[in-house]
PDB file of C-alpha atoms in Angstrom:
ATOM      1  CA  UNK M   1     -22.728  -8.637 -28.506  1.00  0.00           C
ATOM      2  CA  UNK M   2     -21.500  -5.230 -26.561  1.00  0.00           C
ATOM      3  CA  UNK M   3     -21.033  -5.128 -23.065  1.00  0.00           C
ATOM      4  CA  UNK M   4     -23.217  -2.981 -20.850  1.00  0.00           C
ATOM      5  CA  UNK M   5     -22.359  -0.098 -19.384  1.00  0.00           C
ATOM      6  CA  UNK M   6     -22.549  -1.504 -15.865  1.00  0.00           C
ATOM      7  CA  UNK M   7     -20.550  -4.811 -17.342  1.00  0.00           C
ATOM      8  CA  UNK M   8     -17.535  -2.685 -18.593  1.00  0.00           C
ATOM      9  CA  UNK M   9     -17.821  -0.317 -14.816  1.00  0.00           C
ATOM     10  CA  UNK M  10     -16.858  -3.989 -13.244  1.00  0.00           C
ATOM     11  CA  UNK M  11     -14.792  -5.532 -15.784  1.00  0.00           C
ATOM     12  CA  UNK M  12     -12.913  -2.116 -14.963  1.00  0.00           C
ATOM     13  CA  UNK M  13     -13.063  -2.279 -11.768  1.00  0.00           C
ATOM     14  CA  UNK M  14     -11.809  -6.022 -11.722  1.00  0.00           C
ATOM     15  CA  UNK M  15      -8.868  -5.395 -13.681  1.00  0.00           C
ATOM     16  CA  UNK M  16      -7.538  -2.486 -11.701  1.00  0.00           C
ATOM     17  CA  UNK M  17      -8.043  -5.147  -8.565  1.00  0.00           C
ATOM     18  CA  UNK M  18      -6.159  -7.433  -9.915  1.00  0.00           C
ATOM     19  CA  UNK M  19      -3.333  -5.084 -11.151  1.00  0.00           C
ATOM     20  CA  UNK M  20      -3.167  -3.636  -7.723  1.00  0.00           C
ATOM     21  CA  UNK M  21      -3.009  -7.138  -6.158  1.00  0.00           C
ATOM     22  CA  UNK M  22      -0.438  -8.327  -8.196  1.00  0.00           C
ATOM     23  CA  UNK M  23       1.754  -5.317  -8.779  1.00  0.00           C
ATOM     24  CA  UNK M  24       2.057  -5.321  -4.830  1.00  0.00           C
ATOM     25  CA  UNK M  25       3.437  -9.182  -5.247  1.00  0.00           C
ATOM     26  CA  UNK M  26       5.325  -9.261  -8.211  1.00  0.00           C
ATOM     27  CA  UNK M  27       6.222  -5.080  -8.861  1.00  0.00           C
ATOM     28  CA  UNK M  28       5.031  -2.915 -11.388  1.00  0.00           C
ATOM     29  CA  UNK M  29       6.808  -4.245 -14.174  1.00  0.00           C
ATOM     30  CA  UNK M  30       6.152  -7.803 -12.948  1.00  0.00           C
ATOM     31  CA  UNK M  31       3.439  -8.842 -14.717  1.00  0.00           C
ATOM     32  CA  UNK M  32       2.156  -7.740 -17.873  1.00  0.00           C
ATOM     33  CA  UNK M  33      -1.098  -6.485 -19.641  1.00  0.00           C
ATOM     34  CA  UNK M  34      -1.896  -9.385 -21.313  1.00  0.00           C
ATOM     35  CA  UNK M  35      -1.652 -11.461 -18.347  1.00  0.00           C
ATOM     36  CA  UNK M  36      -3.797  -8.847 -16.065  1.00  0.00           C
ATOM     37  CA  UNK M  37      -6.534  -9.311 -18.426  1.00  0.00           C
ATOM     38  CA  UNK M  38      -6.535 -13.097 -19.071  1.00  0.00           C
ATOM     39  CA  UNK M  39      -6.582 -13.083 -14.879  1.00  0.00           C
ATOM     40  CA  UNK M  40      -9.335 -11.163 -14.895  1.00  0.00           C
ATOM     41  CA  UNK M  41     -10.907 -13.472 -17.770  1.00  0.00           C
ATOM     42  CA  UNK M  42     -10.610 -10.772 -20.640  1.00  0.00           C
ATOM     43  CA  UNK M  43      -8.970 -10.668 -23.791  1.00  0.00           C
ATOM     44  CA  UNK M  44      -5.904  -8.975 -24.464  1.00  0.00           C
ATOM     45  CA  UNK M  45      -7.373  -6.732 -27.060  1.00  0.00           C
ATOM     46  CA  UNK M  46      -9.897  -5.553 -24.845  1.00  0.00           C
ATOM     47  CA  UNK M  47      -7.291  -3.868 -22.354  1.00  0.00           C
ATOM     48  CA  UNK M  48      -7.509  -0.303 -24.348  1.00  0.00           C
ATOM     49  CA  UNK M  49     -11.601  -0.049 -24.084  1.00  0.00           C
ATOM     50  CA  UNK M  50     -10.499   0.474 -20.272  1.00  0.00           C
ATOM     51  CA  UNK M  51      -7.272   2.569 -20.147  1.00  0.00           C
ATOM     52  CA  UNK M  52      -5.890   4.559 -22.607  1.00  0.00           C
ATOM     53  CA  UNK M  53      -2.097   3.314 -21.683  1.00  0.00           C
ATOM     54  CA  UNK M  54      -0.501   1.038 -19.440  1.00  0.00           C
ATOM     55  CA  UNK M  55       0.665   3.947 -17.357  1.00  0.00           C
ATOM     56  CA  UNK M  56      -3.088   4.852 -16.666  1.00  0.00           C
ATOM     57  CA  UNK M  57      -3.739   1.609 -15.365  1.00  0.00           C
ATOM     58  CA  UNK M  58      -0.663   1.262 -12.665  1.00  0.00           C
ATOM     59  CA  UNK M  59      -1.970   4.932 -11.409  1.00  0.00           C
ATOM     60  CA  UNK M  60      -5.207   3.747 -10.750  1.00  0.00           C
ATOM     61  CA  UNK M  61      -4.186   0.345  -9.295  1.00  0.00           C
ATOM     62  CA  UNK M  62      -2.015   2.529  -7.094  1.00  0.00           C
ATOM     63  CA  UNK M  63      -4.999   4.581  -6.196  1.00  0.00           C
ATOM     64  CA  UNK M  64      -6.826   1.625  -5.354  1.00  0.00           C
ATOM     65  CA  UNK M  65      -4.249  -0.109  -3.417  1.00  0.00           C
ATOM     66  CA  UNK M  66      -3.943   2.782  -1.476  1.00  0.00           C
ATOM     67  CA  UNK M  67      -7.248   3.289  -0.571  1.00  0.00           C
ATOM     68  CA  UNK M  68      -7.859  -0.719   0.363  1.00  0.00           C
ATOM     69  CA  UNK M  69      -4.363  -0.228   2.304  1.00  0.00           C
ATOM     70  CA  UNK M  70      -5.956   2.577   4.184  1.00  0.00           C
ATOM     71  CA  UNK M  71      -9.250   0.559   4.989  1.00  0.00           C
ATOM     72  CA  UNK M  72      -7.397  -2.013   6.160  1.00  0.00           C
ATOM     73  CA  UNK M  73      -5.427  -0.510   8.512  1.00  0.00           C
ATOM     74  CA  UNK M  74      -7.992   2.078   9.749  1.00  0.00           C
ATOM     75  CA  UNK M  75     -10.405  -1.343  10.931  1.00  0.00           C
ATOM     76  CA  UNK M  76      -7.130  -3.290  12.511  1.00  0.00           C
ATOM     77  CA  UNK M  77      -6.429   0.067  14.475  1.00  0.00           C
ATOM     78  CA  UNK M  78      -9.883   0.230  15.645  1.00  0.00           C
ATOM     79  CA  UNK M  79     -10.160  -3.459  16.972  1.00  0.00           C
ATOM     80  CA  UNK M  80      -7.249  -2.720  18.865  1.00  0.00           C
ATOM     81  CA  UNK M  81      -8.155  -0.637  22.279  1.00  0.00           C
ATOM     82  CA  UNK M  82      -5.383  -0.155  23.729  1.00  0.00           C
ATOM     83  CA  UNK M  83      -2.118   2.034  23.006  1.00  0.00           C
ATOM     84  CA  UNK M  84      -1.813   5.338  20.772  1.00  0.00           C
ATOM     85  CA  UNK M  85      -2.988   5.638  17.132  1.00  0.00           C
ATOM     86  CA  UNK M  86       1.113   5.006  16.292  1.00  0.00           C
ATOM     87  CA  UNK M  87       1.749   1.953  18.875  1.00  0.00           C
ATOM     88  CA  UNK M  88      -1.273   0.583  17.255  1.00  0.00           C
ATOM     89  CA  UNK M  89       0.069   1.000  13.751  1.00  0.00           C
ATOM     90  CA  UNK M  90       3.538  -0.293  14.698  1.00  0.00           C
ATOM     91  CA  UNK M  91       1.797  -3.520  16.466  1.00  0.00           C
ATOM     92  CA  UNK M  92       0.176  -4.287  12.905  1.00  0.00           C
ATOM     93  CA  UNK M  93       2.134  -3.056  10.518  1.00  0.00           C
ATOM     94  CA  UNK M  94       5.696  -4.365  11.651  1.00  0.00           C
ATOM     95  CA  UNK M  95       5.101  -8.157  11.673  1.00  0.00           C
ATOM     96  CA  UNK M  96       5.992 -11.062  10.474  1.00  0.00           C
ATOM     97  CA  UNK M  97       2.285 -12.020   8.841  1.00  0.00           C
ATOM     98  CA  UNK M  98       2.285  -8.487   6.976  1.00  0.00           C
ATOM     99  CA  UNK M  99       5.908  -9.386   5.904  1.00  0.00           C
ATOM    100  CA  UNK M 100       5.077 -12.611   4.445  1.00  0.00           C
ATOM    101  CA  UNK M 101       2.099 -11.089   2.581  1.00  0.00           C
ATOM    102  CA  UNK M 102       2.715  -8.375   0.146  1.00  0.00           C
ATOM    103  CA  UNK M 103      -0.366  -9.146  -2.421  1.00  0.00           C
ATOM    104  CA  UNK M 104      -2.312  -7.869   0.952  1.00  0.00           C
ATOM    105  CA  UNK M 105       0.233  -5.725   2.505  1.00  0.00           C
ATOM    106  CA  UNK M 106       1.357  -2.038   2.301  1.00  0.00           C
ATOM    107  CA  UNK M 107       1.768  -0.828  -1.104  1.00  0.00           C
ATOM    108  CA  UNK M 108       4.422   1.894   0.093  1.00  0.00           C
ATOM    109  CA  UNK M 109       6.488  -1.079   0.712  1.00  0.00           C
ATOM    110  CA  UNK M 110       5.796  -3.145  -2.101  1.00  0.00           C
ATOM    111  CA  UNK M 111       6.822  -0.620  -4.548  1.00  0.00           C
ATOM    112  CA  UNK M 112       8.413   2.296  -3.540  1.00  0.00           C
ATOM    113  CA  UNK M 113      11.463   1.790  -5.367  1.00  0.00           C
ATOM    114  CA  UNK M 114      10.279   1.117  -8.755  1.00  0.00           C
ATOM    115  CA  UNK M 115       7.458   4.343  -7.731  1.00  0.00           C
ATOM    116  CA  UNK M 116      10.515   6.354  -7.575  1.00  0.00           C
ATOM    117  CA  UNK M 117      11.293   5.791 -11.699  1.00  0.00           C
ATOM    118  CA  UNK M 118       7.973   6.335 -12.746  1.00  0.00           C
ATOM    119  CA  UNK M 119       6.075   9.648 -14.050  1.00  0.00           C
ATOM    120  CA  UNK M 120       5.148  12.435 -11.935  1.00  0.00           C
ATOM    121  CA  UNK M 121       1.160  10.810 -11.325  1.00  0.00           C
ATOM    122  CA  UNK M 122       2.763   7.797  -9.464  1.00  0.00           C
ATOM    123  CA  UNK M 123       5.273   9.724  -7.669  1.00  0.00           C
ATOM    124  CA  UNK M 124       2.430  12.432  -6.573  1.00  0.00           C
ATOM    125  CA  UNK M 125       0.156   9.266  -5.352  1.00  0.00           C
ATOM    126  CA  UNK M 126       3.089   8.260  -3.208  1.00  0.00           C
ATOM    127  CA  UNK M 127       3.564  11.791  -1.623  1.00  0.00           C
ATOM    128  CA  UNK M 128      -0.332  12.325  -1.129  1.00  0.00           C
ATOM    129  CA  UNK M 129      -0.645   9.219   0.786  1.00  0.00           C
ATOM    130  CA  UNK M 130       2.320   9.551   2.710  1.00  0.00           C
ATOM    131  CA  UNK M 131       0.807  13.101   3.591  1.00  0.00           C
ATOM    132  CA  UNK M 132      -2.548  11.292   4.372  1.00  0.00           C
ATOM    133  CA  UNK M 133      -1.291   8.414   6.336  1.00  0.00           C
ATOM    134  CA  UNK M 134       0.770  11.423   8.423  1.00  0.00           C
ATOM    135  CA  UNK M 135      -2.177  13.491   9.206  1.00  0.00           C
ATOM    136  CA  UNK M 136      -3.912  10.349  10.531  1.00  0.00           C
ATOM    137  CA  UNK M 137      -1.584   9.489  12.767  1.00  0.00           C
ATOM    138  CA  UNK M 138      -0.266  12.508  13.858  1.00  0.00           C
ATOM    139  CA  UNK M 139      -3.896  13.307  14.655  1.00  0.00           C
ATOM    140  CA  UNK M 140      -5.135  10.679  16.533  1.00  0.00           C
ATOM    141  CA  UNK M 141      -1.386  10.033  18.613  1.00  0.00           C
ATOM    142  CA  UNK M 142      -0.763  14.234  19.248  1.00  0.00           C
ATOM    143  CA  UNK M 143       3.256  13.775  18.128  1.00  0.00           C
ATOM    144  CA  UNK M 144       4.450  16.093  15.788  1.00  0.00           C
ATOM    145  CA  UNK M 145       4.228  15.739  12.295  1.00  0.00           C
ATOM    146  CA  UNK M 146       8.204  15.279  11.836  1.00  0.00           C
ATOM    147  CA  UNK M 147       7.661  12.447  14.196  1.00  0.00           C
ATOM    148  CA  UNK M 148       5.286  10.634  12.485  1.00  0.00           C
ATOM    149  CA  UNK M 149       6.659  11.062   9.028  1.00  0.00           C
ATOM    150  CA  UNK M 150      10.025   9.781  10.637  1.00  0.00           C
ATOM    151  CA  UNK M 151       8.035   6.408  12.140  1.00  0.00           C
ATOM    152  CA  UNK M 152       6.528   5.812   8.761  1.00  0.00           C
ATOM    153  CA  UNK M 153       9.755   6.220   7.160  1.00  0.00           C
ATOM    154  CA  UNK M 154      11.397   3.649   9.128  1.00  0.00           C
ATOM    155  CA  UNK M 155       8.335   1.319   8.898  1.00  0.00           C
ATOM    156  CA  UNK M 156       8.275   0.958   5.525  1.00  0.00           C
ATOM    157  CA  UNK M 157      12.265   1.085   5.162  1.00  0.00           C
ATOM    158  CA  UNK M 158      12.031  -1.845   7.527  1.00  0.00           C
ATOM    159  CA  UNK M 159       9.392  -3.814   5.877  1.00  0.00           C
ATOM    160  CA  UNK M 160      10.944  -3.495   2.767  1.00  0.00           C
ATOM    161  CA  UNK M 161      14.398  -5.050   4.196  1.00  0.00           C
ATOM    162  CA  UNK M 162      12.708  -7.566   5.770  1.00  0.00           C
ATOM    163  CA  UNK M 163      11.039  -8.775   2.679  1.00  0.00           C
ATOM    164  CA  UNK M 164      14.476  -8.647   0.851  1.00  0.00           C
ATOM    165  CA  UNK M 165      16.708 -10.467   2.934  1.00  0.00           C
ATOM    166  CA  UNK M 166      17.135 -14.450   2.948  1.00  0.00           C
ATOM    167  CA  UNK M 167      18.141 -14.702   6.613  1.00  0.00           C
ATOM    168  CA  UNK M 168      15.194 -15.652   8.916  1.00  0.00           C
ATOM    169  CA  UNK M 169      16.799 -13.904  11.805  1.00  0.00           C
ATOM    170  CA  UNK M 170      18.081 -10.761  10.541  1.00  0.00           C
ATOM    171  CA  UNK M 171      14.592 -10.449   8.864  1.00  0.00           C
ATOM    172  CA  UNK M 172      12.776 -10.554  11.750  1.00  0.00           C
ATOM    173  CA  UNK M 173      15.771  -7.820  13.444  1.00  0.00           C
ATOM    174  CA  UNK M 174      15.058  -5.700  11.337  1.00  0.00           C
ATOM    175  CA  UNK M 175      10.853  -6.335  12.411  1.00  0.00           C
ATOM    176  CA  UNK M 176      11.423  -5.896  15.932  1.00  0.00           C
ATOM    177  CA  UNK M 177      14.222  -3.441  16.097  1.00  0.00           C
ATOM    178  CA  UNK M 178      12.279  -0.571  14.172  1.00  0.00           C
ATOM    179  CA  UNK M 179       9.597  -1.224  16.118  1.00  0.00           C
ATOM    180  CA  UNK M 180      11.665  -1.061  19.385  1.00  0.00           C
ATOM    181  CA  UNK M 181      13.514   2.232  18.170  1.00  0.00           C
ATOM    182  CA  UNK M 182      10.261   3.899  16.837  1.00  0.00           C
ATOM    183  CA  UNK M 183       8.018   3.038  20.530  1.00  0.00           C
ATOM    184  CA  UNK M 184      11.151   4.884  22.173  1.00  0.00           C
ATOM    185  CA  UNK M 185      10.943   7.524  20.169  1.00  0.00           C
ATOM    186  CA  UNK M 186       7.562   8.034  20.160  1.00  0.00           C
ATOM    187  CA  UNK M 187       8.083   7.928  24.050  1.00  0.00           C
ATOM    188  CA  UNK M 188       9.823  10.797  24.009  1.00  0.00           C
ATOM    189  CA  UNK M 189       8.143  13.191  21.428  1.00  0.00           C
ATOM    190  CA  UNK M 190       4.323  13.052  23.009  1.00  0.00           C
ATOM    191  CA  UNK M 191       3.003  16.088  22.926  1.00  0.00           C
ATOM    192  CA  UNK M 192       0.560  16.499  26.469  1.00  0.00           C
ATOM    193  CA  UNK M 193      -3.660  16.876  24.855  1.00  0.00           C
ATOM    194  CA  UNK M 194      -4.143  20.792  24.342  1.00  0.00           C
ATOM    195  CA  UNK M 195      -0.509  21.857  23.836  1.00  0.00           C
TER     196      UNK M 195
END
């Protein structure tokens, strides 16, 4: 018996869930096709009536991740009322709970190296959300674009240490001294409303 139309539209979606989920925990060569599908309680064989390579697939679970990575972040900003659009960001995004969970944390940090070695799609995902995530922020905090492109930069840089080192302390350095450098900076480069 065939699947309907609607069935295969959230089997789809499922699997490209899942893939984003878990290539955010375990990389992008992590975790294979066959065991995407079983997770998502489909067969193997069954991958190709969705995607016509694996390639396709980690593009749209970057997509995805992206755009869930965006949500999130917009709604944490917004319950917090006090401080600049970029204080707010560096209160939620350099800490230890978004350290300690990358199947729910930033994508950019997650897999930014491996991004780096992969075709031209991935790589132009990587610089439209960086663009995106820039005009946000550089929007809502009026500091210059070079500004907020440098506090992402360090952000995810330090997020991405943090994650890789075994040492407790010098993990949570790394946390709380980007955070420390970036506020200082930011300090500095405000740009008065209207200017």
């Amino acid at each position: 018996m065939g699947y309907s139309r609607q069935q295969k539209q959230e089997n789809h979606a499922r699997i490209v869930a899942i893939a984003a989920r878990r290539f955010r925990e375990l990389g992008l060569d992590g975790l294979g096709v066959a065991d995407i599908m079983k997770e998502a309680g489909l067969t193997h064989g069954g991958f190709y009536a969705h995607f016509a390579s694996r390639e396709q697939l980690v593009a749209e679970a970057i997509e995805f991740a992206f755009r869930e990575d965006e949500d999130r972040l917009m709604r944490a900003m917004g319950r917090r009322p006090q401080g600049s659009a970029v204080e707010k960001f560096l209160d939620i995004y350099l800490t230890p709970a978004h350290r300690d969970t990358p199947g729910r944390g930033c994508t950019m940090a997650a897999i930014a190296p491996e991004a780096a070695r992969r075709d031209p799609t991935v790589r132009n995902l990587f610089s439209s959300q960086i663009g995106r995530y820039a005009d946000l922020l550089a929007a809502e905090s009026n500091l210059p674009a070079e500004t907020v492109v440098s506090v992402i930069s360090a952000s995810v840089g330090a997020l991405t240490l943090s994650r890789a080192v075994e040492d407790a302390v010098l993990s949570e350095s790394l946390l709380a001294g980007t955070k420390a450098a970036m506020l200082k900076l930011v300090a500095g480069q405000s740009v008065p409303p209207g200017a």
